[in-house]
Amino acid sequence: MIILPVNKKRHNEPIPEPTLRRIPKYYRFLLSEQNKDTEYISATTIAEFTKFKPIQVRKDLQIAGAVGRPKIGYEMKSIIKTLESFLGYDNITESFLVGVGHLGTALLNHGQFDEHGVSIVVAFDNNPTLIDTTINGIHIKDVKKFKNLAERMNIKVGIISVPEEQVQATCDMMVDAGMKAILNLSSTPLVVPDDVVVQSLNIGVALALLIKKLQ
Amino acid sequence: MIILPVNKKRHNEPIPEPTLRRIPKYYRFLLSEQNKDTEYISATTIAEFTKFKPIQVRKDLQIAGAVGRPKIGYEMKSIIKTLESFLGYDNITESFLVGVGHLGTALLNHGQFDEHGVSIVVAFDNNPTLIDTTINGIHIKDVKKFKNLAERMNIKVGIISVPEEQVQATCDMMVDAGMKAILNLSSTPLVVPDDVVVQSLNIGVALALLIKKLQ
DNA sequence: TAGATTGTTAATCGATTAACAATC
DNA sequence: TAGATTGTTAATCGATTAACAATC
């Protein structure tokens, strides 16, 4: 019988959504502490700065597979590595972006998604002025070439930053080209087959939530 | 003794976060159905398209204060109005934006936040080329004038779309100018006093979550 | 050793789901 | 009337929190 190492949980049980949303916050905080050469950090400290409760931080860290030492805390370097690998930041997935307007351009210039385990390898647009130019080292190609390239490069992740009225059509095109995960930056709700995962990021909705919290 | 109308819940009990995140999705779907002149819609139908369960939709709608009719469903017009007012989309809050780069420009051009109850009334930057120009009818002013204007116009909501390294400084400036709600579009975690609400919208994190879901 | 912190088990809390009565 | 759907009450499930033992 094979004895599994360290954290079995991670491989079997589903990870609670709330945990999944909190862990990137711990991670960000740890990165910002990293240079202050504190060798160990306690759940209490993490909790204080991220405004969660110590016990919750401990639970979450456990789910992520982090191991600490009583009285000492968690080793800085090791906990960062653990969270990185838990979040998949150490394993880069390639993606395609469609729509090089202001938002698309902002994303291409940002170029720090590598930190989050994703890289935009090619961008697409239908504007002839943009086609065959480059932003931040990323080539912009005719959207007509999307499917062909996606299949050749075996890309499964698409980012949509086109105007609202083209969003669903772009999505359909992506699905047809074999995308299995789509990031939707518009406020149009996407209709996709069941085997395609969608993540929507809607600034308007975020603003509305912010204001609701304010009241 | 005064008898309260319709939905007491809404005024007393806190609204579950998950509910708050689902309701905008129902709302979007309803808008898209609106023109198909269906006069009534059932929770089952909403559930089908938004991929939630009928019972959950009913519960959420109840929390939002919607009232339906057995066998018939919810009246289209009235349910849209109810959700609109629940989400605060019918009551516009004014906000200031700082940072007119590609992302900021995208936000100013988007200009559909009104739908979500927020309007950007003035934008700020420190780039002399941009100052005193206009995007989509919104004036861009010197960021030095932020505090003064914020106080005069009694603005409490700020949107940060500056480069990562200026994010915390911008945030501090906003807090000093009296902002009580801040939308952070960077991946830098903000440090704010307890009475300031922050909503972070991080595209990198969203991408990472998407990919985690994919696996 | 005493104090602090992790890790674990149990208790609590809240959200989701199920069951069913009320109603059109 | 029969069937469908809401609204409500109860049961279940899962996440958060508390308590405490283990450990450095």
XYZ file of C-alpha atoms (C1' of nucleotides) in Angstrom:
478
model
C 0.000 0.000 0.000
C 1.279 3.398 -1.014
C 1.397 6.113 1.599
C 0.587 9.514 0.195
C 2.782 12.436 1.183
C 1.759 15.513 3.145
C -1.624 16.742 2.004
C -4.079 14.257 0.686
C -6.920 16.720 1.016
C -5.770 18.849 -1.816
C -6.114 16.020 -4.245
C -9.440 14.637 -3.134
C -11.760 17.140 -1.614
C -13.063 20.104 -3.524
C -11.678 23.411 -2.359
C -14.245 25.802 -0.893
C -14.814 28.802 -3.141
C -14.311 31.325 -0.315
C -10.947 29.753 0.471
C -10.004 30.033 -3.162
C -10.778 33.716 -3.093
C -8.879 34.400 0.100
C -5.667 32.600 -0.714
C -4.535 35.028 -3.443
C -4.843 37.773 -0.848
C -2.599 35.983 1.609
C -0.196 35.359 -1.222
C -0.051 39.028 -2.211
C 0.560 40.045 1.355
C 3.329 37.492 1.770
C 5.044 38.755 -1.370
C 4.997 42.271 0.002
C 6.540 41.042 3.272
C 9.105 38.861 1.592
C 11.857 41.457 1.266
C 11.598 42.498 4.896
C 13.622 39.394 5.629
C 11.320 37.986 8.229
C 12.108 34.304 8.063
C 8.892 33.086 9.647
C 5.400 34.499 9.696
C 2.415 33.592 11.854
C -1.187 33.126 10.793
C -2.014 35.892 13.239
C 0.156 38.346 11.363
C -1.280 37.367 8.004
C -4.765 37.702 9.429
C -4.074 41.121 10.834
C -3.050 42.592 7.514
C -5.521 40.810 5.298
C -8.346 41.492 7.746
C -9.408 37.902 8.153
C -9.399 35.878 11.354
C -6.308 33.933 12.407
C -8.172 30.647 12.625
C -9.507 31.094 9.130
C -6.062 31.818 7.781
C -4.761 28.663 9.426
C -7.581 26.581 7.957
C -7.046 28.008 4.509
C -3.297 27.537 4.655
C -3.885 23.949 5.667
C -6.162 23.434 2.688
C -3.472 24.891 0.463
C -1.077 22.357 1.935
C 1.082 24.698 3.984
C 2.763 23.292 7.068
C 3.812 25.483 9.948
C 5.670 24.987 13.164
C 4.005 25.571 16.520
C 5.239 28.689 18.263
C 7.375 29.607 15.219
C 4.873 30.054 12.435
C 5.218 29.342 8.726
C 8.513 29.567 6.922
C 8.288 32.523 4.571
C 9.936 31.029 1.517
C 8.242 27.708 1.804
C 4.759 29.088 2.348
C 5.082 31.359 -0.670
C 6.167 28.403 -2.788
C 3.284 26.331 -1.491
C 0.686 28.972 -2.279
C 2.259 29.610 -5.666
C 1.948 26.004 -6.603
C -1.501 25.703 -5.086
C -2.700 28.643 -7.156
C -0.976 27.289 -10.217
C 1.180 30.377 -10.553
C 4.245 28.260 -11.187
C 2.784 26.512 -14.194
C 2.096 28.860 -17.040
C -0.942 28.332 -19.258
C -0.961 30.029 -22.628
C -3.955 32.041 -23.764
C -5.312 34.057 -26.686
C -6.877 37.470 -26.392
C -9.492 38.831 -28.792
C -10.191 42.548 -29.024
C -7.370 45.058 -28.964
C -9.287 48.198 -27.977
C -8.321 50.232 -24.945
C -9.087 47.417 -22.568
C -7.272 44.812 -24.659
C -4.300 47.123 -25.022
C -4.247 47.671 -21.279
C -4.141 43.909 -20.765
C -1.362 43.408 -23.301
C 0.707 46.167 -21.771
C 0.114 44.970 -18.259
C 1.842 41.733 -19.104
C 2.149 40.588 -15.525
C -0.208 37.695 -15.826
C 2.771 35.384 -15.872
C 2.837 35.976 -12.141
C -0.602 34.425 -12.089
C 0.277 31.485 -14.267
C -1.158 32.780 -17.507
C 0.466 34.305 -20.527
C -1.170 35.943 -23.513
C 0.729 34.547 -26.465
C -1.188 36.053 -29.389
C -3.822 38.780 -29.665
C -6.501 39.115 -32.333
C -8.527 41.913 -33.829
C -10.404 42.663 -37.021
C -9.038 46.171 -37.440
C -6.573 46.192 -40.387
C -4.610 49.020 -38.797
C -3.783 46.803 -35.848
C -3.245 43.509 -37.635
C 0.411 42.500 -37.857
C 1.500 45.079 -35.340
C 2.894 44.247 -31.929
C 2.099 45.435 -28.419
C 4.515 44.714 -25.634
C 6.027 41.992 -27.783
C 2.699 40.277 -28.449
C 1.657 39.926 -32.065
C -1.780 41.021 -33.185
C -3.299 38.841 -35.861
C -6.448 38.773 -37.935
C -9.221 37.251 -35.895
C -9.949 34.993 -38.871
C -6.787 33.096 -38.029
C -7.931 32.384 -34.498
C -9.236 28.870 -34.975
C -6.381 27.714 -37.096
C -3.752 29.000 -34.694
C -5.629 27.787 -31.628
C -5.659 24.283 -33.006
C -2.040 24.328 -34.058
C -0.840 25.778 -30.769
C -3.347 23.788 -28.726
C -4.637 26.818 -26.855
C -7.619 26.274 -24.556
C -7.963 29.628 -22.801
C -9.513 32.710 -24.407
C -9.877 36.269 -23.157
C -12.658 38.413 -24.602
C -12.205 42.185 -24.631
C -14.334 43.159 -27.619
C -17.256 45.638 -27.584
C -20.446 44.381 -25.923
C -22.313 43.728 -29.144
C -19.617 41.378 -30.438
C -19.126 39.467 -27.221
C -21.406 36.483 -27.802
C -20.254 36.068 -31.415
C -16.629 36.109 -30.281
C -17.456 33.592 -27.603
C -19.130 31.274 -30.130
C -16.081 31.545 -32.328
C -13.835 30.653 -29.405
C -15.935 27.653 -28.459
C -15.865 26.519 -32.053
C -12.086 26.853 -31.993
C -11.924 24.541 -28.981
C -11.553 26.949 -26.064
C -12.416 25.308 -22.747
C -12.000 28.341 -20.495
C -13.105 31.863 -21.303
C -12.543 35.089 -19.435
C -15.359 37.515 -20.171
C -14.591 41.157 -19.464
C -17.935 42.481 -20.624
C -21.293 42.745 -18.961
C -22.931 40.487 -21.531
C -23.731 37.082 -20.021
C -22.206 34.315 -22.118
C -24.028 31.254 -23.359
C -21.637 28.320 -23.638
C -21.763 24.508 -23.706
C -21.532 22.772 -20.349
C -17.927 21.715 -20.779
C -16.683 25.280 -21.132
C -15.802 27.260 -18.010
C -16.537 30.951 -17.965
C -15.257 33.580 -15.586
C -16.851 36.987 -15.870
C -15.205 40.102 -14.597
C -17.581 42.966 -14.714
C -16.382 46.341 -13.581
C -19.881 47.776 -13.444
C -21.059 45.000 -11.172
C -18.001 45.399 -8.971
C -18.732 49.095 -8.663
C -22.321 48.395 -7.765
C -21.257 45.914 -5.077
C -18.795 48.426 -3.706
C -21.527 51.002 -3.318
C -23.895 48.485 -1.782
C -21.217 47.733 0.799
C -20.781 51.434 1.433
C -24.400 51.764 2.479
C -48.035 49.874 15.787
C -46.871 50.392 12.284
C -47.128 47.496 9.874
C -44.258 47.374 7.445
C -44.982 46.744 3.779
C -43.888 43.761 1.691
C -40.313 42.808 2.531
C -39.065 43.498 5.994
C -36.121 41.212 5.484
C -34.380 43.511 3.132
C -34.137 46.200 5.720
C -33.062 44.167 8.693
C -31.101 41.070 7.872
C -27.754 41.219 6.142
C -27.816 39.922 2.607
C -25.727 36.784 2.005
C -22.707 37.515 -0.172
C -23.454 34.653 -2.578
C -26.942 36.028 -3.120
C -25.465 39.426 -3.811
C -23.258 37.924 -6.469
C -26.018 35.932 -8.140
C -28.629 38.639 -8.383
C -26.795 40.720 -11.000
C -26.741 37.605 -13.164
C -30.467 37.118 -12.927
C -30.864 40.780 -13.693
C -28.718 40.591 -16.818
C -30.632 37.600 -18.052
C -33.962 39.301 -17.460
C -32.835 42.338 -19.413
C -31.925 40.122 -22.333
C -35.368 38.478 -22.204
C -37.227 41.726 -21.762
C -37.771 42.517 -25.432
C -39.104 39.052 -26.206
C -42.369 40.282 -24.739
C -42.852 37.459 -22.302
C -45.001 39.055 -19.680
C -44.214 36.589 -16.914
C -41.146 34.518 -16.166
C -40.693 31.592 -13.785
C -37.825 30.932 -11.413
C -37.304 27.687 -13.307
C -36.638 29.544 -16.532
C -34.247 31.976 -14.881
C -32.463 29.058 -13.260
C -32.124 27.201 -16.512
C -30.331 30.025 -18.265
C -28.225 31.254 -15.392
C -27.275 27.696 -14.443
C -28.438 27.910 -10.873
C -31.142 25.845 -9.223
C -34.785 26.978 -9.290
C -35.120 26.884 -5.539
C -32.070 29.054 -5.132
C -33.387 31.567 -7.615
C -36.661 31.727 -5.716
C -34.871 32.276 -2.413
C -32.669 34.979 -3.860
C -35.578 36.743 -5.519
C -37.386 36.668 -2.219
C -34.406 38.255 -0.502
C -34.395 40.934 -3.169
C -38.026 41.564 -2.395
C -39.573 40.172 -5.559
C -43.081 38.787 -5.330
C -44.362 36.218 -7.780
C -47.660 34.538 -8.433
C -48.080 30.789 -8.017
C -48.445 28.996 -11.320
C -47.822 32.243 -13.229
C -44.334 33.290 -12.192
C -42.882 36.759 -11.751
C -44.080 39.728 -13.728
C -41.251 40.726 -16.036
C -41.416 44.483 -15.685
C -41.957 44.432 -11.976
C -39.189 41.951 -11.228
C -36.694 43.959 -13.266
C -37.656 47.108 -11.372
C -37.341 45.281 -8.069
C -33.869 43.960 -8.833
C -32.798 47.332 -10.195
C -33.739 49.040 -7.006
C -32.322 46.238 -4.869
C -28.989 46.564 -6.642
C -29.144 50.324 -6.437
C -28.992 50.696 -10.195
C -31.740 53.268 -10.114
C -29.905 55.613 -7.827
C -26.764 56.997 -9.367
C -23.692 57.606 -7.223
C -21.030 59.908 -8.580
C -17.389 58.872 -8.589
C -13.912 60.101 -9.496
C -11.381 58.107 -11.486
C -7.623 58.497 -11.156
C -5.269 57.248 -13.866
C -6.104 57.789 -17.517
C -3.870 55.148 -19.088
C -5.254 52.462 -21.366
C -7.349 50.947 -18.617
C -8.656 54.289 -17.421
C -9.436 55.313 -20.984
C -11.289 52.055 -21.511
C -13.396 52.785 -18.439
C -14.156 56.333 -19.512
C -15.150 55.204 -22.976
C -17.222 52.349 -21.671
C -19.488 54.816 -19.946
C -22.193 52.290 -19.189
C -21.731 52.296 -15.470
C -24.842 54.404 -15.184
C -26.662 51.144 -15.755
C -25.036 49.966 -12.571
C -25.818 53.065 -10.584
C -22.428 54.710 -10.829
C -21.179 57.542 -12.969
C -17.653 58.799 -13.390
C -17.991 62.548 -13.236
C -14.368 63.657 -13.403
C -11.097 61.851 -14.233
C -7.621 62.752 -13.006
C -4.074 62.235 -14.212
C -0.677 63.839 -13.761
C 0.235 63.780 -17.434
C 0.167 67.374 -18.772
C -0.773 66.107 -22.236
C -3.995 64.694 -20.855
C -4.928 67.403 -18.399
C -7.802 69.593 -19.569
C -8.754 67.228 -22.350
C -11.979 65.263 -22.475
C -12.795 61.607 -23.061
C -16.339 60.643 -23.825
C -17.461 63.929 -22.360
C -15.593 63.437 -19.082
C -13.050 66.105 -18.164
C -9.545 65.112 -17.187
C -8.034 67.275 -14.493
C -4.746 67.564 -12.675
C -4.648 65.017 -9.893
C -3.569 67.834 -7.578
C -7.091 69.148 -7.749
C -8.575 65.885 -6.565
C -9.035 66.708 -2.908
C -10.381 70.147 -3.492
C -12.932 68.986 -6.035
C -13.880 65.921 -4.039
C -14.720 68.076 -1.081
C -16.624 70.626 -3.101
C -18.600 68.009 -5.006
C -18.934 65.740 -1.985
C -17.654 62.687 -3.834
C -17.101 59.548 -1.763
C -16.258 56.909 -4.401
C -12.877 56.627 -6.099
C -11.646 54.366 -8.879
C -7.924 53.643 -9.122
C -6.471 52.775 -12.515
C -2.898 53.984 -12.102
C 0.256 51.862 -12.567
C 0.951 49.356 -9.784
C 3.724 51.373 -8.181
C 1.485 54.401 -7.682
C -1.522 52.515 -6.402
C -1.000 52.830 -2.653
C -0.009 56.484 -2.900
C -3.126 57.216 -4.935
C -5.189 55.329 -2.415
C -3.729 57.351 0.463
C -4.482 60.530 -1.425
C -8.079 59.386 -1.941
C -8.545 58.518 1.714
C -7.147 61.893 2.666
C -9.643 63.495 0.303
C -12.470 61.736 2.105
C -13.229 58.758 -0.152
C -15.219 56.078 1.660
C -15.343 53.485 -1.128
C -12.480 52.607 -3.449
C -12.401 50.358 -6.471
C -8.920 48.961 -6.943
C -8.140 47.635 -10.394
C -4.561 46.660 -9.657
C -3.034 43.636 -8.034
C -1.537 45.697 -5.224
C -3.393 45.062 -1.970
C -4.581 48.327 -0.464
C -4.066 49.420 3.097
C -6.928 51.634 4.240
C -8.585 52.764 7.495
C -11.400 50.578 8.767
C -14.153 52.922 7.681
C -13.158 52.754 4.018
C -14.578 49.968 1.856
C -12.365 48.497 -0.840
C -13.349 46.335 -3.763
C -10.500 44.829 -5.723
C -10.891 43.603 -9.243
C -7.836 41.749 -10.319
C -7.733 40.352 -13.799
C -4.718 38.190 -13.074
C -6.434 36.566 -10.137
C -9.587 36.040 -12.190
C -7.526 34.351 -14.875
C -5.861 32.134 -12.318
C -9.231 31.122 -10.864
C -10.512 30.374 -14.338
C -7.656 28.028 -14.978
C -8.014 26.387 -11.616
C -11.647 25.693 -12.468
C -10.590 24.279 -15.805
C -8.488 21.633 -14.107
C 9.622 26.208 32.183
C 6.168 29.328 30.327
C 4.215 31.264 26.465
C 2.971 31.190 21.816
C 1.534 29.107 17.866
C 0.138 25.257 15.005
C -3.013 21.422 13.969
C -7.162 18.856 15.043
C -11.535 17.780 16.659
C -16.017 19.474 17.957
C -19.643 23.121 18.045
C -21.847 26.729 15.808
C -23.537 29.234 12.315
C -25.363 30.267 7.905
C -26.513 28.975 3.288
C -28.489 25.547 0.343
C -31.728 22.228 -0.597
C -35.912 19.491 0.166
C -40.656 18.957 1.201
C -44.985 20.563 0.987
C -48.877 23.662 1.591
C -51.055 27.632 -0.659
C -52.650 29.445 -4.817
C -53.771 30.616 -9.480
C -60.329 20.248 -11.920
C -55.473 19.201 -12.539
C -51.060 20.934 -12.981
C -47.649 24.230 -12.193
C -45.445 27.468 -9.631
C -44.666 30.366 -5.597
C -43.742 30.880 -0.667
C -42.628 28.818 3.756
C -40.988 25.758 7.024
C -37.785 22.088 8.079
C -33.630 19.265 7.022
C -29.194 19.057 5.250
C -24.949 20.454 4.101
C -20.778 22.986 4.310
C -18.021 26.699 6.066
C -16.630 29.240 10.057
C -15.408 29.506 14.624
C -14.203 27.715 19.198
C -11.718 24.800 22.231
C -7.859 22.487 23.268
C -4.035 19.263 22.796
C 0.567 18.975 20.708
C 4.812 21.170 20.157
C 8.673 24.210 19.832
